Amino acid sequence: MRTRVGIIGAGPAGLLLSHLLHLQGIESVVLEARSRDYVERRQRAGVVEHAVAETLRGAGVGGRMDREGLVHHGIELRFDGRAHHLDFPDLCGREVVIYAQTEIVKDLIARRLADGGKILFESRATAIEDIDTGSPRVRFTDGAAEQVLECDIVVACDGFHGIGRASLPAAVVRTFDKVYPFSWLGILADVPPSCDELIYAHSDRGFALHSMRSEQVSRLYLQVPNGTDTAEWSDERIWDELTARFALADGSWELKRGPITDKSITPMRSFVTEPMRHGSLFLAGDAAHIVPPTGAKGLNLAMHDVMLLAEALTAWDRDGSTTLLDSYSDDALRRVWRAEHFSYRMTTMLHPDPQGGDFERRLQISDLDRIAASRAAATEIAENYTGLPQV
Ligand code: FAD
Ligand code: DHB
């Protein structure tokens, strides 16, 4: 099998890249280890930055997002029993859209298949070869037989556990890693959200986040110790703990409860690979970098990587120019490090460290107080959260 751009992984990064290339008349094949049903069900992120939403609209795949997504003009920070609202349009002129990653994936798969695109589900890439040449190959298996995809360029969008990153020569790669001493227990519940905007709550009992998927479905997260098993958390224990962590000192707020339909654990990690390209192999999304979810940046960063790459591949396809391909890694890494810093800041500001003491907690409250008191401090959060146009 032969194609111009071989893409490994049908997550949001691989699918958007394949679609953006198609719009420019550039052929690609997407290899995906899992089934279509599996990738369309996997529960993950929910916040779409302004610029990413604009890209989806511009590429003709934002229709359902605009009908069913929820435009949010801010977030609430809760700490010390108090609530502080950040008004994004007032602070930075942008907003975000709440629309689940699973829905973006469904929209992109439907559009690629309607356009005659090739997504090979249940086809696991096993090796990437000859990346020092202009004709790399991807070996893959569909369970029955091993096959070869010959390409001009390979883009690994195969997530943190894929084979893309490991296929870069060890001598040229540097990685940066931080593992946090806590995880998130995430739930989906069939209950209308108890708030109009997302609530990020700091409490002595731990962090909690109230998000949503629709007018009828809530998504909530609790900070839990690493190694936690969802079996330790009954529905009642989860609701009780969420209620305690979101409580306001004046008792003026109530959390609605409902049937929990999904429980999962997300470990918290920061990770960056440099460079994001070697020869004819490019990395994009979680294959190259991970952020802890507190800044809602993982999905958005993955989309920004492939937006850059689509532009670079278009210039290369049109007139053979490699200028943008050559600067891809540096260009992408500038945004990656900004998002790494913001995600680290939000994480360390909002999660009491189980090994930390009262000194660290007072610093966290002081940082949050500063955001509540200062327009400059609040603007810094708003600009990063809604996505910086230029990094
Ligand atoms: P992925 O979505 O991981 O897609 C990679 C694809 O490659 C997968 O479909 C995988 O099956 C496929 N693949 C892997 N190996 C191979 C192979 N060898 N051959 C073929 N295919 C392969 N971010 C947030 O902002 N908020 C959140 O709440 C949040 N929660 C998360 C929860 C979990 C459990 C995880 C894992 C991530 C979460 N994230 C969250 C991060 C966000 O979902 C990711 O940043 C985003 O999915 C990155 O997209 P991607 O396309 O780069 O990678
Ligand atoms: C969601 C996830 C996040 O990590 C976040 O910061 C905000 C919202 C969500 O799943 O809705």
Short mmCIF file of C-alpha atoms and ligand atoms in Angstrom, two decimals:
data_model
loop_
_atom_site.label_atom_id
_atom_site.label_comp_id
_atom_site.label_asym_id
_atom_site.label_seq_id
_atom_site.Cartn_x
_atom_site.Cartn_y
_atom_site.Cartn_z
CA MET A 1 0.00 0.00 0.00
CA ARG A 2 1.30 3.49 -0.83
CA THR A 3 0.28 7.01 0.23
CA ARG A 4 1.82 10.47 0.46
CA VAL A 5 1.41 10.98 4.25
CA GLY A 6 1.15 7.95 6.55
CA ILE A 7 -0.64 8.88 9.79
CA ILE A 8 -0.53 6.60 12.84
CA GLY A 9 -3.46 7.04 15.24
CA ALA A 10 -7.11 8.08 14.77
CA GLY A 11 -7.31 10.30 17.85
CA PRO A 12 -8.20 13.97 17.39
CA ALA A 13 -4.69 14.82 16.08
CA GLY A 14 -4.47 12.13 13.39
CA LEU A 15 -8.05 12.64 12.22
CA LEU A 16 -7.86 16.43 11.99
CA LEU A 17 -4.53 16.21 10.13
CA SER A 18 -5.96 13.75 7.62
CA HIS A 19 -8.98 16.02 7.05
CA LEU A 20 -6.93 19.25 6.71
CA LEU A 21 -4.62 17.51 4.20
CA HIS A 22 -7.61 16.26 2.22
CA LEU A 23 -8.92 19.85 1.95
CA GLN A 24 -5.57 20.71 0.29
CA GLY A 25 -5.75 17.70 -2.05
CA ILE A 26 -3.04 15.75 -0.19
CA GLU A 27 -3.62 12.02 0.18
CA SER A 28 -3.10 10.22 3.49
CA VAL A 29 -3.88 6.89 5.16
CA VAL A 30 -4.68 6.66 8.90
CA LEU A 31 -3.74 3.47 10.79
CA GLU A 32 -5.65 2.94 14.05
CA ALA A 33 -4.97 0.06 16.45
CA ARG A 34 -8.47 0.11 17.99
CA SER A 35 -11.96 -0.35 16.58
CA ARG A 36 -14.11 2.60 15.47
CA ASP A 37 -16.52 1.91 18.30
CA TYR A 38 -13.71 2.02 20.88
CA VAL A 39 -12.23 5.34 19.74
CA GLU A 40 -15.68 6.92 19.55
CA ARG A 41 -16.48 5.95 23.15
CA ARG A 42 -13.24 6.81 24.96
CA GLN A 43 -14.13 9.53 27.53
CA ARG A 44 -11.56 12.30 27.68
CA ALA A 45 -11.31 16.08 27.45
CA GLY A 46 -14.11 18.62 27.03
CA VAL A 47 -12.78 22.17 26.62
CA VAL A 48 -12.11 23.49 23.09
CA GLU A 49 -10.05 26.67 22.78
CA HIS A 50 -11.34 29.57 20.69
CA ALA A 51 -8.73 29.12 17.88
CA VAL A 52 -9.27 25.35 17.70
CA ALA A 53 -13.06 25.86 17.47
CA GLU A 54 -12.43 28.39 14.66
CA THR A 55 -10.24 25.86 12.82
CA LEU A 56 -12.94 23.17 13.08
CA ARG A 57 -15.52 25.66 11.73
CA GLY A 58 -13.20 26.80 8.91
CA ALA A 59 -12.57 23.17 7.94
CA GLY A 60 -16.34 22.48 7.71
CA VAL A 61 -16.48 20.15 10.73
CA GLY A 62 -17.82 22.57 13.36
CA GLY A 63 -21.55 22.31 12.57
CA ARG A 64 -22.56 19.91 15.33
CA MET A 65 -20.18 21.60 17.79
CA ASP A 66 -21.96 24.91 17.12
CA ARG A 67 -25.40 23.32 17.53
CA GLU A 68 -24.72 21.11 20.55
CA GLY A 69 -21.60 22.59 22.20
CA LEU A 70 -21.89 25.09 25.05
CA VAL A 71 -20.10 28.42 24.64
CA HIS A 72 -18.56 29.41 27.98
CA HIS A 73 -17.54 32.96 28.78
CA GLY A 74 -15.58 32.17 31.91
CA ILE A 75 -14.75 29.85 34.78
CA GLU A 76 -15.20 30.03 38.54
CA LEU A 77 -12.33 29.58 40.97
CA ARG A 78 -13.45 28.34 44.40
CA PHE A 79 -11.11 28.45 47.38
CA ASP A 80 -11.21 29.14 51.08
CA GLY A 81 -15.02 28.73 50.96
CA ARG A 82 -15.32 31.64 48.46
CA ALA A 83 -16.13 31.88 44.74
CA HIS A 84 -14.41 34.11 42.19
CA HIS A 85 -15.62 34.42 38.59
CA LEU A 86 -13.21 35.05 35.69
CA ASP A 87 -14.95 36.79 32.76
CA PHE A 88 -12.96 35.77 29.65
CA PRO A 89 -14.45 38.15 27.03
CA ASP A 90 -13.90 41.07 29.41
CA LEU A 91 -10.34 39.99 30.26
CA CYS A 92 -9.09 38.85 26.85
CA GLY A 93 -11.87 39.01 24.25
CA ARG A 94 -12.14 35.24 23.73
CA GLU A 95 -14.29 32.35 24.98
CA VAL A 96 -14.15 28.52 24.93
CA VAL A 97 -16.59 25.83 23.77
CA ILE A 98 -17.52 22.84 25.91
CA TYR A 99 -17.76 19.97 23.44
CA ALA A 100 -16.48 16.48 24.24
CA GLN A 101 -13.38 15.09 22.53
CA THR A 102 -15.39 11.95 21.72
CA GLU A 103 -17.85 14.09 19.72
CA ILE A 104 -15.01 15.79 17.78
CA VAL A 105 -13.62 12.33 16.99
CA LYS A 106 -17.07 11.13 15.81
CA ASP A 107 -17.51 14.22 13.60
CA LEU A 108 -14.05 13.84 12.03
CA ILE A 109 -14.41 10.10 11.39
CA ALA A 110 -17.82 10.60 9.77
CA ARG A 111 -16.47 13.38 7.55
CA ARG A 112 -13.30 11.48 6.51
CA LEU A 113 -15.34 8.40 5.56
CA ALA A 114 -17.93 10.53 3.69
CA ASP A 115 -15.07 12.12 1.73
CA GLY A 116 -13.69 8.69 0.80
CA GLY A 117 -10.79 8.95 3.28
CA LYS A 118 -8.89 5.84 4.33
CA ILE A 119 -8.95 5.05 8.05
CA LEU A 120 -7.83 1.48 8.71
CA PHE A 121 -9.29 0.51 12.10
CA GLU A 122 -7.90 -2.44 14.07
CA SER A 123 -4.61 -1.95 12.23
CA ARG A 124 -1.73 -1.61 14.68
CA ALA A 125 1.55 -0.07 13.50
CA THR A 126 4.43 -2.28 14.62
CA ALA A 127 7.51 -0.54 13.13
CA ILE A 128 8.50 2.68 11.36
CA GLU A 129 11.47 2.18 9.06
CA ASP A 130 13.86 4.22 6.89
CA ILE A 131 13.03 7.59 8.46
CA ASP A 132 16.44 8.90 7.34
CA THR A 133 15.27 8.58 3.72
CA GLY A 134 12.52 10.27 1.70
CA SER A 135 10.59 7.00 1.49
CA PRO A 136 9.82 5.76 5.01
CA ARG A 137 7.60 2.72 5.63
CA VAL A 138 5.20 1.73 8.38
CA ARG A 139 4.71 -1.95 9.12
CA PHE A 140 1.30 -2.76 10.53
CA THR A 141 -0.87 -5.73 11.31
CA ASP A 142 -4.64 -6.12 11.10
CA GLY A 143 -4.48 -9.27 13.20
CA ALA A 144 -4.46 -11.58 10.20
CA ALA A 145 -1.42 -10.46 8.21
CA GLU A 146 1.49 -8.03 8.37
CA GLN A 147 1.33 -5.27 5.78
CA VAL A 148 3.48 -2.32 4.73
CA LEU A 149 2.42 1.29 4.17
CA GLU A 150 4.95 3.15 2.00
CA CYS A 151 4.91 6.95 2.34
CA ASP A 152 6.84 10.16 1.72
CA ILE A 153 6.28 11.32 5.29
CA VAL A 154 5.09 9.58 8.47
CA VAL A 155 3.24 11.50 11.19
CA ALA A 156 2.94 9.65 14.51
CA CYS A 157 -0.25 10.83 16.24
CA ASP A 158 -0.33 7.61 18.24
CA GLY A 159 -0.62 8.98 21.75
CA PHE A 160 1.63 8.52 24.77
CA HIS A 161 1.85 4.72 24.47
CA GLY A 162 2.34 4.53 20.68
CA ILE A 163 5.46 3.56 18.75
CA GLY A 164 6.21 6.97 17.17
CA ARG A 165 8.28 8.51 19.96
CA ALA A 166 10.30 5.31 20.47
CA SER A 167 11.14 5.29 16.74
CA LEU A 168 13.22 8.49 17.00
CA PRO A 169 16.94 7.64 17.37
CA ALA A 170 17.81 7.69 21.09
CA ALA A 171 20.94 9.76 20.38
CA VAL A 172 18.93 12.78 19.11
CA VAL A 173 16.06 12.71 21.64
CA ARG A 174 15.75 14.47 24.96
CA THR A 175 12.74 14.01 27.23
CA PHE A 176 11.49 16.03 30.21
CA ASP A 177 9.21 14.34 32.72
CA LYS A 178 7.32 15.11 35.92
CA VAL A 179 4.89 12.79 37.67
CA TYR A 180 2.54 14.35 40.25
CA PRO A 181 1.70 12.69 43.60
CA PHE A 182 -2.05 12.53 42.84
CA SER A 183 -4.52 11.45 40.13
CA TRP A 184 -8.05 12.39 39.05
CA LEU A 185 -11.12 10.25 39.53
CA GLY A 186 -13.47 11.34 36.73
CA ILE A 187 -17.20 10.62 36.55
CA LEU A 188 -19.97 11.14 34.01
CA ALA A 189 -23.44 11.51 35.55
CA ASP A 190 -26.94 11.76 34.13
CA VAL A 191 -27.79 14.94 36.02
CA PRO A 192 -28.09 18.57 34.85
CA PRO A 193 -24.98 20.60 35.76
CA SER A 194 -25.25 22.46 39.07
CA CYS A 195 -23.55 25.51 37.51
CA ASP A 196 -23.47 27.50 34.26
CA GLU A 197 -19.67 27.54 34.05
CA LEU A 198 -16.85 25.20 35.05
CA ILE A 199 -15.82 25.34 38.71
CA TYR A 200 -12.18 24.71 39.68
CA ALA A 201 -12.19 24.19 43.45
CA HIS A 202 -9.26 24.19 45.87
CA SER A 203 -10.03 22.77 49.31
CA ASP A 204 -8.07 21.26 52.17
CA ARG A 205 -9.69 17.93 51.25
CA GLY A 206 -8.25 18.14 47.72
CA PHE A 207 -9.07 19.58 44.29
CA ALA A 208 -12.45 19.15 42.56
CA LEU A 209 -13.67 20.19 39.11
CA HIS A 210 -17.27 20.55 37.96
CA SER A 211 -17.60 20.36 34.17
CA MET A 212 -20.40 19.22 31.88
CA ARG A 213 -21.20 17.58 28.59
CA SER A 214 -24.72 18.92 27.92
CA GLU A 215 -27.75 20.39 29.69
CA GLN A 216 -28.47 16.87 31.00
CA VAL A 217 -25.00 15.37 31.59
CA SER A 218 -22.40 16.46 34.15
CA ARG A 219 -18.68 15.61 34.18
CA LEU A 220 -16.88 15.92 37.52
CA TYR A 221 -13.40 15.16 38.81
CA LEU A 222 -11.87 14.57 42.25
CA GLN A 223 -8.20 14.61 43.24
CA VAL A 224 -7.36 11.14 44.62
CA PRO A 225 -4.12 9.45 45.72
CA ASN A 226 -2.05 7.70 43.04
CA GLY A 227 -2.89 4.02 42.77
CA THR A 228 -6.59 4.60 43.61
CA ASP A 229 -8.99 1.97 42.27
CA THR A 230 -12.48 3.16 41.23
CA ALA A 231 -13.86 0.20 43.22
CA GLU A 232 -12.88 2.06 46.42
CA TRP A 233 -15.29 4.86 45.49
CA SER A 234 -19.00 4.08 45.76
CA ASP A 235 -21.37 6.54 44.10
CA GLU A 236 -22.42 7.88 47.49
CA ARG A 237 -18.83 8.40 48.63
CA ILE A 238 -18.07 10.32 45.40
CA TRP A 239 -21.09 12.64 45.76
CA ASP A 240 -20.37 13.24 49.46
CA GLU A 241 -16.75 14.13 48.75
CA LEU A 242 -17.65 16.41 45.82
CA THR A 243 -20.25 18.18 47.99
CA ALA A 244 -17.67 18.78 50.73
CA ARG A 245 -15.02 20.10 48.34
CA PHE A 246 -17.32 22.51 46.50
CA ALA A 247 -18.97 23.85 49.69
CA LEU A 248 -19.14 27.63 50.08
CA ALA A 249 -18.71 29.12 53.56
CA ASP A 250 -22.17 30.76 53.47
CA GLY A 251 -23.81 27.46 52.45
CA SER A 252 -25.36 29.13 49.38
CA TRP A 253 -24.59 26.42 46.82
CA GLU A 254 -25.90 22.90 46.29
CA LEU A 255 -24.55 20.06 44.14
CA LYS A 256 -27.20 18.05 42.28
CA ARG A 257 -26.75 14.27 42.35
CA GLY A 258 -27.72 11.67 39.74
CA PRO A 259 -26.84 8.23 38.37
CA ILE A 260 -23.11 7.83 37.60
CA THR A 261 -22.57 6.22 34.17
CA ASP A 262 -18.76 6.14 33.96
CA LYS A 263 -15.83 6.21 36.43
CA SER A 264 -12.16 6.39 35.43
CA ILE A 265 -8.77 7.32 36.84
CA THR A 266 -6.36 9.72 35.08
CA PRO A 267 -2.78 9.92 36.35
CA MET A 268 -1.21 13.39 36.28
CA ARG A 269 1.98 13.87 34.34
CA SER A 270 3.99 16.48 32.45
CA PHE A 271 6.17 15.16 29.63
CA VAL A 272 7.93 16.71 26.61
CA THR A 273 9.98 15.16 23.81
CA GLU A 274 12.50 17.24 21.90
CA PRO A 275 12.76 17.41 18.94
CA MET A 276 9.34 16.54 17.51
CA ARG A 277 10.79 15.50 14.17
CA HIS A 278 13.65 13.40 12.82
CA GLY A 279 14.10 12.93 9.05
CA SER A 280 10.76 11.99 7.55
CA LEU A 281 9.08 11.12 10.91
CA PHE A 282 7.06 13.83 12.69
CA LEU A 283 5.39 13.56 16.11
CA ALA A 284 2.14 15.36 17.01
CA GLY A 285 -0.11 15.47 20.09
CA ASP A 286 0.25 13.12 23.06
CA ALA A 287 2.89 11.12 21.12
CA ALA A 288 5.23 14.06 21.83
CA HIS A 289 3.91 15.67 25.01
CA ILE A 290 1.59 15.21 27.97
CA VAL A 291 0.13 17.85 30.28
CA PRO A 292 -1.79 17.32 33.52
CA PRO A 293 -5.45 18.01 32.64
CA THR A 294 -6.00 20.95 35.02
CA GLY A 295 -5.38 23.56 32.29
CA ALA A 296 -7.59 21.73 29.74
CA LYS A 297 -4.73 21.86 27.24
CA GLY A 298 -4.06 18.23 26.10
CA LEU A 299 -6.61 18.09 23.29
CA ASN A 300 -5.97 21.70 22.25
CA LEU A 301 -2.20 21.24 22.00
CA ALA A 302 -2.68 18.14 19.86
CA MET A 303 -4.89 20.16 17.49
CA HIS A 304 -2.40 23.06 17.33
CA ASP A 305 0.43 20.66 16.38
CA VAL A 306 -1.45 19.32 13.38
CA MET A 307 -2.67 22.79 12.36
CA LEU A 308 1.03 23.76 12.03
CA LEU A 309 1.89 20.50 10.31
CA ALA A 310 -0.96 20.77 7.79
CA GLU A 311 0.30 24.20 6.75
CA ALA A 312 3.88 22.92 6.46
CA LEU A 313 2.86 19.84 4.46
CA THR A 314 0.75 21.99 2.14
CA ALA A 315 3.75 24.24 1.32
CA TRP A 316 5.89 21.13 0.76
CA ASP A 317 3.27 19.53 -1.48
CA ARG A 318 2.65 22.73 -3.52
CA ASP A 319 6.19 23.84 -4.31
CA GLY A 320 8.56 21.44 -2.57
CA SER A 321 9.35 24.04 0.12
CA THR A 322 10.68 22.44 3.32
CA THR A 323 11.04 25.70 5.28
CA LEU A 324 7.95 25.15 7.46
CA LEU A 325 8.63 21.42 7.84
CA ASP A 326 12.14 22.30 9.02
CA SER A 327 10.85 24.78 11.61
CA TYR A 328 7.88 22.58 12.72
CA SER A 329 9.56 21.16 15.82
CA ASP A 330 10.75 24.56 17.11
CA ASP A 331 7.43 26.25 16.24
CA ALA A 332 5.35 23.55 17.95
CA LEU A 333 7.58 23.35 21.02
CA ARG A 334 7.14 27.07 21.80
CA ARG A 335 3.39 26.49 22.31
CA VAL A 336 4.03 23.15 24.03
CA TRP A 337 6.27 24.71 26.69
CA ARG A 338 3.80 27.58 27.26
CA ALA A 339 1.00 25.03 27.80
CA GLU A 340 3.29 22.91 29.99
CA HIS A 341 3.93 25.92 32.20
CA PHE A 342 0.25 26.91 32.40
CA SER A 343 -0.86 23.34 33.16
CA TYR A 344 1.85 22.98 35.81
CA ARG A 345 0.82 26.29 37.36
CA MET A 346 -2.90 25.44 37.46
CA THR A 347 -2.10 21.97 38.85
CA THR A 348 0.27 23.10 41.59
CA MET A 349 -1.95 26.08 42.52
CA LEU A 350 -5.15 24.03 42.89
CA HIS A 351 -4.07 20.61 44.27
CA PRO A 352 -2.93 20.37 47.89
CA ASP A 353 0.23 18.25 47.73
CA PRO A 354 -0.27 15.25 50.07
CA GLN A 355 3.42 15.57 51.02
CA GLY A 356 3.25 19.37 51.33
CA GLY A 357 2.49 21.26 54.52
CA ASP A 358 0.55 24.31 55.64
CA PHE A 359 3.20 26.62 54.18
CA GLU A 360 2.44 25.38 50.63
CA ARG A 361 -1.32 25.67 51.19
CA ARG A 362 -1.00 29.29 52.32
CA LEU A 363 1.01 30.01 49.14
CA GLN A 364 -1.76 28.45 47.04
CA ILE A 365 -4.42 30.63 48.69
CA SER A 366 -2.22 33.70 48.25
CA ASP A 367 -1.84 32.92 44.52
CA LEU A 368 -5.62 32.48 44.15
CA ASP A 369 -6.28 35.66 46.16
CA ARG A 370 -3.99 37.57 43.81
CA ILE A 371 -5.99 36.35 40.77
CA ALA A 372 -9.21 37.46 42.49
CA ALA A 373 -7.76 40.89 43.36
CA SER A 374 -5.76 41.83 40.28
CA ARG A 375 -7.00 42.29 36.71
CA ALA A 376 -3.44 41.69 35.46
CA ALA A 377 -3.19 38.36 37.32
CA ALA A 378 -6.68 37.30 36.15
CA THR A 379 -5.87 38.27 32.54
CA GLU A 380 -2.80 36.02 32.57
CA ILE A 381 -5.04 33.04 33.47
CA ALA A 382 -7.75 34.00 30.94
CA GLU A 383 -5.31 34.44 28.04
CA ASN A 384 -3.66 31.08 28.63
CA TYR A 385 -6.91 29.19 29.31
CA THR A 386 -8.70 30.41 26.18
CA GLY A 387 -5.52 29.81 24.11
CA LEU A 388 -2.86 32.28 23.08
CA PRO A 389 -3.17 33.29 19.40
CA GLN A 390 0.61 33.64 19.10
CA VAL A 391 3.28 32.09 21.32
P1 FAD B 1 -4.89 10.09 21.39
O1 FAD B 1 -6.23 10.67 21.57
O2 FAD B 1 -4.28 9.31 22.50
O3 FAD B 1 -4.94 9.18 20.09
C1 FAD B 1 -3.91 8.28 19.73
C2 FAD B 1 -4.49 7.17 18.90
O4 FAD B 1 -3.42 6.35 18.43
C3 FAD B 1 -5.40 6.26 19.71
O5 FAD B 1 -6.63 6.14 19.05
C4 FAD B 1 -4.64 4.95 19.80
O6 FAD B 1 -5.52 3.83 19.83
C5 FAD B 1 -3.82 5.00 18.52
N1 FAD B 1 -2.60 4.18 18.56
C6 FAD B 1 -1.71 4.04 19.57
N2 FAD B 1 -0.70 3.21 19.21
C7 FAD B 1 -0.96 2.83 17.94
C8 FAD B 1 -0.29 1.98 17.02
N3 FAD B 1 0.86 1.36 17.34
N4 FAD B 1 -0.82 1.81 15.80
C9 FAD B 1 -1.99 2.43 15.44
N5 FAD B 1 -2.67 3.24 16.29
C10 FAD B 1 -2.16 3.45 17.52
N6 FAD B 1 -7.08 16.31 28.36
C11 FAD B 1 -7.75 17.32 28.85
O7 FAD B 1 -7.51 18.45 28.43
N7 FAD B 1 -8.74 17.10 29.79
C12 FAD B 1 -9.04 15.85 30.26
O8 FAD B 1 -9.91 15.68 31.08
C13 FAD B 1 -8.33 14.76 29.78
N8 FAD B 1 -8.58 13.51 30.22
C14 FAD B 1 -7.83 12.47 29.73
C15 FAD B 1 -8.04 11.18 30.19
C16 FAD B 1 -7.26 10.10 29.73
C17 FAD B 1 -7.50 8.70 30.26
C18 FAD B 1 -6.24 10.36 28.76
C19 FAD B 1 -5.37 9.22 28.24
C20 FAD B 1 -6.06 11.67 28.29
C21 FAD B 1 -6.83 12.72 28.77
N9 FAD B 1 -6.66 14.03 28.32
C22 FAD B 1 -7.35 15.05 28.80
C23 FAD B 1 -5.72 14.37 27.29
C24 FAD B 1 -6.36 14.44 25.91
O9 FAD B 1 -7.45 13.57 25.84
C25 FAD B 1 -5.26 14.10 24.93
O10 FAD B 1 -4.30 15.15 25.02
C26 FAD B 1 -5.72 13.91 23.49
O11 FAD B 1 -6.44 12.70 23.38
C27 FAD B 1 -4.51 13.86 22.55
O12 FAD B 1 -4.92 13.49 21.26
P2 FAD B 1 -3.97 12.63 20.33
O13 FAD B 1 -4.71 12.52 19.03
O14 FAD B 1 -2.61 13.21 20.32
O15 FAD B 1 -3.81 11.22 21.03
C1 DHB B 2 -12.69 18.97 31.43
C2 DHB B 2 -11.46 18.43 31.61
C3 DHB B 2 -10.43 19.22 32.06
O1 DHB B 2 -9.21 18.71 32.24
C4 DHB B 2 -10.62 20.56 32.33
O2 DHB B 2 -9.60 21.32 32.80
C5 DHB B 2 -11.87 21.10 32.13
C6 DHB B 2 -12.90 20.29 31.67
C7 DHB B 2 -13.80 18.11 30.95
O3 DHB B 2 -13.58 16.89 30.79
O4 DHB B 2 -14.90 18.61 30.74
#
